[in-house]
GROMACS .gro file of C-alpha atoms in nm:
model
  232
    1UNK     CA    1   3.934   0.510   1.019
    2UNK     CA    2   3.847   0.238   1.247
    3UNK     CA    3   3.658  -0.111   1.264
    4UNK     CA    4   3.317   0.063   1.187
    5UNK     CA    5   3.382   0.360   0.979
    6UNK     CA    6   3.564   0.381   0.653
    7UNK     CA    7   3.664   0.637   0.373
    8UNK     CA    8   3.683   0.492   0.023
    9UNK     CA    9   3.752   0.629  -0.333
   10UNK     CA   10   3.671   0.471  -0.680
   11UNK     CA   11   3.821   0.554  -0.998
   12UNK     CA   12   3.659   0.370  -1.275
   13UNK     CA   13   3.613   0.359  -1.659
   14UNK     CA   14   3.312   0.205  -1.809
   15UNK     CA   15   3.176   0.154  -2.164
   16UNK     CA   16   2.864   0.051  -2.328
   17UNK     CA   17   2.873  -0.110  -2.672
   18UNK     CA   18   2.596   0.025  -2.944
   19UNK     CA   19   2.266  -0.159  -2.960
   20UNK     CA   20   2.168  -0.320  -3.276
   21UNK     CA   21   1.899  -0.082  -3.335
   22UNK     CA   22   2.150   0.192  -3.299
   23UNK     CA   23   2.365   0.033  -3.558
   24UNK     CA   24   2.123  -0.096  -3.814
   25UNK     CA   25   1.806   0.134  -3.797
   26UNK     CA   26   1.953   0.379  -4.083
   27UNK     CA   27   1.766   0.687  -4.233
   28UNK     CA   28   1.746   0.801  -4.594
   29UNK     CA   29   2.052   0.864  -4.733
   30UNK     CA   30   2.255   0.684  -4.452
   31UNK     CA   31   2.459   0.409  -4.574
   32UNK     CA   32   2.620   0.327  -4.271
   33UNK     CA   33   2.605   0.399  -3.889
   34UNK     CA   34   2.960   0.484  -3.775
   35UNK     CA   35   2.899   0.452  -3.414
   36UNK     CA   36   3.163   0.395  -3.137
   37UNK     CA   37   3.100   0.269  -2.777
   38UNK     CA   38   2.994   0.525  -2.520
   39UNK     CA   39   3.256   0.561  -2.253
   40UNK     CA   40   3.227   0.710  -1.906
   41UNK     CA   41   3.522   0.803  -1.656
   42UNK     CA   42   3.414   0.834  -1.301
   43UNK     CA   43   3.562   0.958  -0.973
   44UNK     CA   44   3.392   0.887  -0.641
   45UNK     CA   45   3.504   0.977  -0.286
   46UNK     CA   46   3.293   0.874   0.028
   47UNK     CA   47   3.255   0.757   0.373
   48UNK     CA   48   3.043   0.473   0.537
   49UNK     CA   49   3.011   0.323   0.853
   50UNK     CA   50   2.766   0.183   1.143
   51UNK     CA   51   2.716   0.283   1.502
   52UNK     CA   52   2.486   0.105   1.743
   53UNK     CA   53   2.172   0.273   1.576
   54UNK     CA   54   2.279   0.428   1.257
   55UNK     CA   55   2.427   0.305   0.944
   56UNK     CA   56   2.522   0.563   0.664
   57UNK     CA   57   2.677   0.609   0.341
   58UNK     CA   58   2.766   0.935   0.215
   59UNK     CA   59   2.960   0.999  -0.136
   60UNK     CA   60   3.046   1.268  -0.392
   61UNK     CA   61   3.111   1.196  -0.746
   62UNK     CA   62   3.209   1.322  -1.077
   63UNK     CA   63   3.150   1.159  -1.408
   64UNK     CA   64   3.245   1.239  -1.785
   65UNK     CA   65   3.080   1.051  -2.063
   66UNK     CA   66   3.168   1.076  -2.431
   67UNK     CA   67   3.025   0.937  -2.730
   68UNK     CA   68   2.682   0.922  -2.599
   69UNK     CA   69   2.475   0.809  -2.860
   70UNK     CA   70   2.139   0.979  -2.969
   71UNK     CA   71   1.910   1.065  -3.269
   72UNK     CA   72   1.992   1.385  -3.420
   73UNK     CA   73   1.764   1.642  -3.589
   74UNK     CA   74   1.766   1.461  -3.919
   75UNK     CA   75   1.656   1.111  -3.697
   76UNK     CA   76   1.997   0.947  -3.744
   77UNK     CA   77   2.194   0.750  -3.494
   78UNK     CA   78   2.499   0.922  -3.415
   79UNK     CA   79   2.758   0.929  -3.113
   80UNK     CA   80   2.928   1.277  -3.075
   81UNK     CA   81   2.732   1.352  -2.772
   82UNK     CA   82   2.952   1.485  -2.457
   83UNK     CA   83   2.814   1.512  -2.093
   84UNK     CA   84   2.910   1.562  -1.736
   85UNK     CA   85   2.764   1.464  -1.400
   86UNK     CA   86   2.840   1.558  -1.056
   87UNK     CA   87   2.654   1.489  -0.747
   88UNK     CA   88   2.622   1.409  -0.387
   89UNK     CA   89   2.457   1.077  -0.258
   90UNK     CA   90   2.351   0.986   0.088
   91UNK     CA   91   2.184   0.658   0.248
   92UNK     CA   92   2.103   0.639   0.609
   93UNK     CA   93   1.939   0.361   0.827
   94UNK     CA   94   1.843   0.466   1.163
   95UNK     CA   95   1.703   0.254   1.445
   96UNK     CA   96   1.478   0.481   1.640
   97UNK     CA   97   1.335   0.211   1.890
   98UNK     CA   98   1.320  -0.147   1.908
   99UNK     CA   99   1.024  -0.165   1.672
  100UNK     CA  100   1.067   0.139   1.435
  101UNK     CA  101   1.342   0.204   1.189
  102UNK     CA  102   1.362   0.512   0.959
  103UNK     CA  103   1.555   0.512   0.614
  104UNK     CA  104   1.655   0.774   0.394
  105UNK     CA  105   1.798   0.789   0.021
  106UNK     CA  106   1.880   1.123  -0.124
  107UNK     CA  107   2.079   1.241  -0.424
  108UNK     CA  108   2.154   1.581  -0.564
  109UNK     CA  109   2.338   1.618  -0.909
  110UNK     CA  110   2.368   1.839  -1.208
  111UNK     CA  111   2.354   1.670  -1.515
  112UNK     CA  112   2.467   1.893  -1.820
  113UNK     CA  113   2.577   1.890  -2.192
  114UNK     CA  114   2.916   1.946  -2.243
  115UNK     CA  115   2.936   2.008  -2.628
  116UNK     CA  116   2.669   2.080  -2.884
  117UNK     CA  117   2.523   1.781  -3.009
  118UNK     CA  118   2.269   1.773  -3.287
  119UNK     CA  119   1.985   1.729  -3.064
  120UNK     CA  120   1.863   2.090  -3.153
  121UNK     CA  121   1.956   2.377  -3.399
  122UNK     CA  122   2.051   2.591  -3.097
  123UNK     CA  123   2.360   2.558  -2.876
  124UNK     CA  124   2.321   2.329  -2.596
  125UNK     CA  125   2.677   2.346  -2.427
  126UNK     CA  126   2.622   2.425  -2.054
  127UNK     CA  127   2.242   2.339  -2.066
  128UNK     CA  128   2.102   2.086  -1.809
  129UNK     CA  129   2.015   1.752  -1.979
  130UNK     CA  130   1.636   1.713  -2.010
  131UNK     CA  131   1.442   1.463  -1.820
  132UNK     CA  132   1.731   1.446  -1.562
  133UNK     CA  133   1.615   1.565  -1.220
  134UNK     CA  134   1.860   1.745  -0.987
  135UNK     CA  135   1.712   1.586  -0.684
  136UNK     CA  136   1.586   1.242  -0.603
  137UNK     CA  137   1.494   1.077  -0.290
  138UNK     CA  138   1.281   0.832  -0.084
  139UNK     CA  139   1.241   0.789   0.297
  140UNK     CA  140   1.079   0.502   0.491
  141UNK     CA  141   0.940   0.462   0.828
  142UNK     CA  142   0.896   0.097   0.910
  143UNK     CA  143   0.715  -0.040   1.218
  144UNK     CA  144   0.742  -0.392   1.334
  145UNK     CA  145   0.563  -0.442   1.649
  146UNK     CA  146   0.568  -0.832   1.623
  147UNK     CA  147   0.717  -1.109   1.411
  148UNK     CA  148   0.358  -1.154   1.250
  149UNK     CA  149   0.272  -0.772   1.160
  150UNK     CA  150   0.459  -0.501   1.008
  151UNK     CA  151   0.382  -0.164   0.843
  152UNK     CA  152   0.585   0.059   0.618
  153UNK     CA  153   0.531   0.417   0.510
  154UNK     CA  154   0.715   0.539   0.210
  155UNK     CA  155   0.769   0.879   0.051
  156UNK     CA  156   0.939   0.918  -0.292
  157UNK     CA  157   1.053   1.226  -0.456
  158UNK     CA  158   1.114   1.329  -0.800
  159UNK     CA  159   1.246   1.690  -0.848
  160UNK     CA  160   1.187   1.915  -1.138
  161UNK     CA  161   1.345   1.891  -1.460
  162UNK     CA  162   1.375   2.040  -1.808
  163UNK     CA  163   1.160   1.867  -2.078
  164UNK     CA  164   1.363   1.966  -2.379
  165UNK     CA  165   1.734   1.994  -2.453
  166UNK     CA  166   1.688   2.396  -2.492
  167UNK     CA  167   1.558   2.423  -2.116
  168UNK     CA  168   1.266   2.625  -2.212
  169UNK     CA  169   0.994   2.397  -2.060
  170UNK     CA  170   1.020   2.210  -1.741
  171UNK     CA  171   0.821   1.949  -1.523
  172UNK     CA  172   0.760   2.066  -1.151
  173UNK     CA  173   0.837   1.728  -1.027
  174UNK     CA  174   0.626   1.506  -0.766
  175UNK     CA  175   0.606   1.367  -0.418
  176UNK     CA  176   0.417   1.036  -0.356
  177UNK     CA  177   0.328   0.853  -0.050
  178UNK     CA  178   0.265   0.457  -0.025
  179UNK     CA  179   0.153   0.222   0.228
  180UNK     CA  180   0.261  -0.130   0.277
  181UNK     CA  181   0.161  -0.399   0.527
  182UNK     CA  182   0.160  -0.745   0.608
  183UNK     CA  183  -0.016  -0.973   0.867
  184UNK     CA  184   0.116  -1.345   0.898
  185UNK     CA  185  -0.185  -1.510   1.074
  186UNK     CA  186  -0.016  -1.839   1.081
  187UNK     CA  187   0.270  -2.039   0.941
  188UNK     CA  188   0.053  -2.120   0.625
  189UNK     CA  189  -0.170  -1.785   0.582
  190UNK     CA  190  -0.049  -1.433   0.527
  191UNK     CA  191  -0.224  -1.112   0.405
  192UNK     CA  192  -0.060  -0.822   0.264
  193UNK     CA  193  -0.177  -0.463   0.181
  194UNK     CA  194  -0.038  -0.207  -0.060
  195UNK     CA  195  -0.175   0.137  -0.083
  196UNK     CA  196   0.019   0.336  -0.368
  197UNK     CA  197  -0.005   0.712  -0.420
  198UNK     CA  198  -0.183   0.745  -0.089
  199UNK     CA  199  -0.291   1.104  -0.151
  200UNK     CA  200  -0.412   1.048  -0.488
  201UNK     CA  201  -0.157   1.282  -0.655
  202UNK     CA  202  -0.176   1.389  -1.021
  203UNK     CA  203   0.186   1.325  -1.154
  204UNK     CA  204   0.389   1.197  -1.453
  205UNK     CA  205   0.609   0.898  -1.461
  206UNK     CA  206   0.800   1.069  -1.751
  207UNK     CA  207   0.750   1.438  -1.918
  208UNK     CA  208   0.909   1.575  -2.203
  209UNK     CA  209   0.833   1.821  -2.466
  210UNK     CA  210   0.730   1.700  -2.820
  211UNK     CA  211   0.578   1.824  -3.132
  212UNK     CA  212   0.515   2.174  -3.003
  213UNK     CA  213   0.348   2.083  -2.672
  214UNK     CA  214   0.420   1.920  -2.330
  215UNK     CA  215   0.399   1.546  -2.324
  216UNK     CA  216   0.299   1.348  -2.002
  217UNK     CA  217   0.312   0.973  -1.947
  218UNK     CA  218   0.070   0.968  -1.661
  219UNK     CA  219   0.132   0.781  -1.348
  220UNK     CA  220  -0.103   0.555  -1.153
  221UNK     CA  221  -0.383   0.725  -0.929
  222UNK     CA  222  -0.469   0.605  -0.583
  223UNK     CA  223  -0.461   0.218  -0.599
  224UNK     CA  224  -0.533  -0.051  -0.342
  225UNK     CA  225  -0.397  -0.399  -0.360
  226UNK     CA  226  -0.473  -0.665  -0.137
  227UNK     CA  227  -0.311  -1.023  -0.128
  228UNK     CA  228  -0.368  -1.343   0.055
  229UNK     CA  229  -0.104  -1.609   0.039
  230UNK     CA  230  -0.163  -1.964   0.131
  231UNK     CA  231   0.115  -2.238   0.175
  232UNK     CA  232  -0.028  -2.598   0.169
   0.00000   0.00000   0.00000
């Protein structure tokens, strides 16, 4: 558009070769794993640019994935899965004052099964992909009052998602706050502080539905880390 703003488009095809465990971890009655590479076609359209205080990147994308590899209801590794992915991604960086900068990264997407892979005995076409949140985000507020001191507050967001391919059970998502800071007392001495999960939120790093019940991989509670770096 001009020297500081740009429209762009991307058309790409990617692939992933099967892993050794997917090819050779066979089940009873399975003589060979006839697995093809995973393929994905992507189209992305976006706009990015900078002003005196703001830099941004906004993009829309659509993806089609074929031959995704999974373990079916007989615990065999097979490759006949098809999925679609469409979404919006936003990255912003805004200098509010000479000492304060705000940042935002946000993604909204729909991830769906495009056929009926043998992940379940029921049809899955059109269902949301399990453990794939619709929304993901992070925001930061960085304060740098001097060259020797800085402090950053970060918000991390994981949206709700289904725990199973049948879309019968879901995890409500979570929001976390983190605080980071550093003080440089001299050229050879620096102290750092990290306070993770500032509000001591109960959350799961990952949640799914297995063996007839919800299964949560529990996230870290309120944690404080203090560091001291000395250069000789």
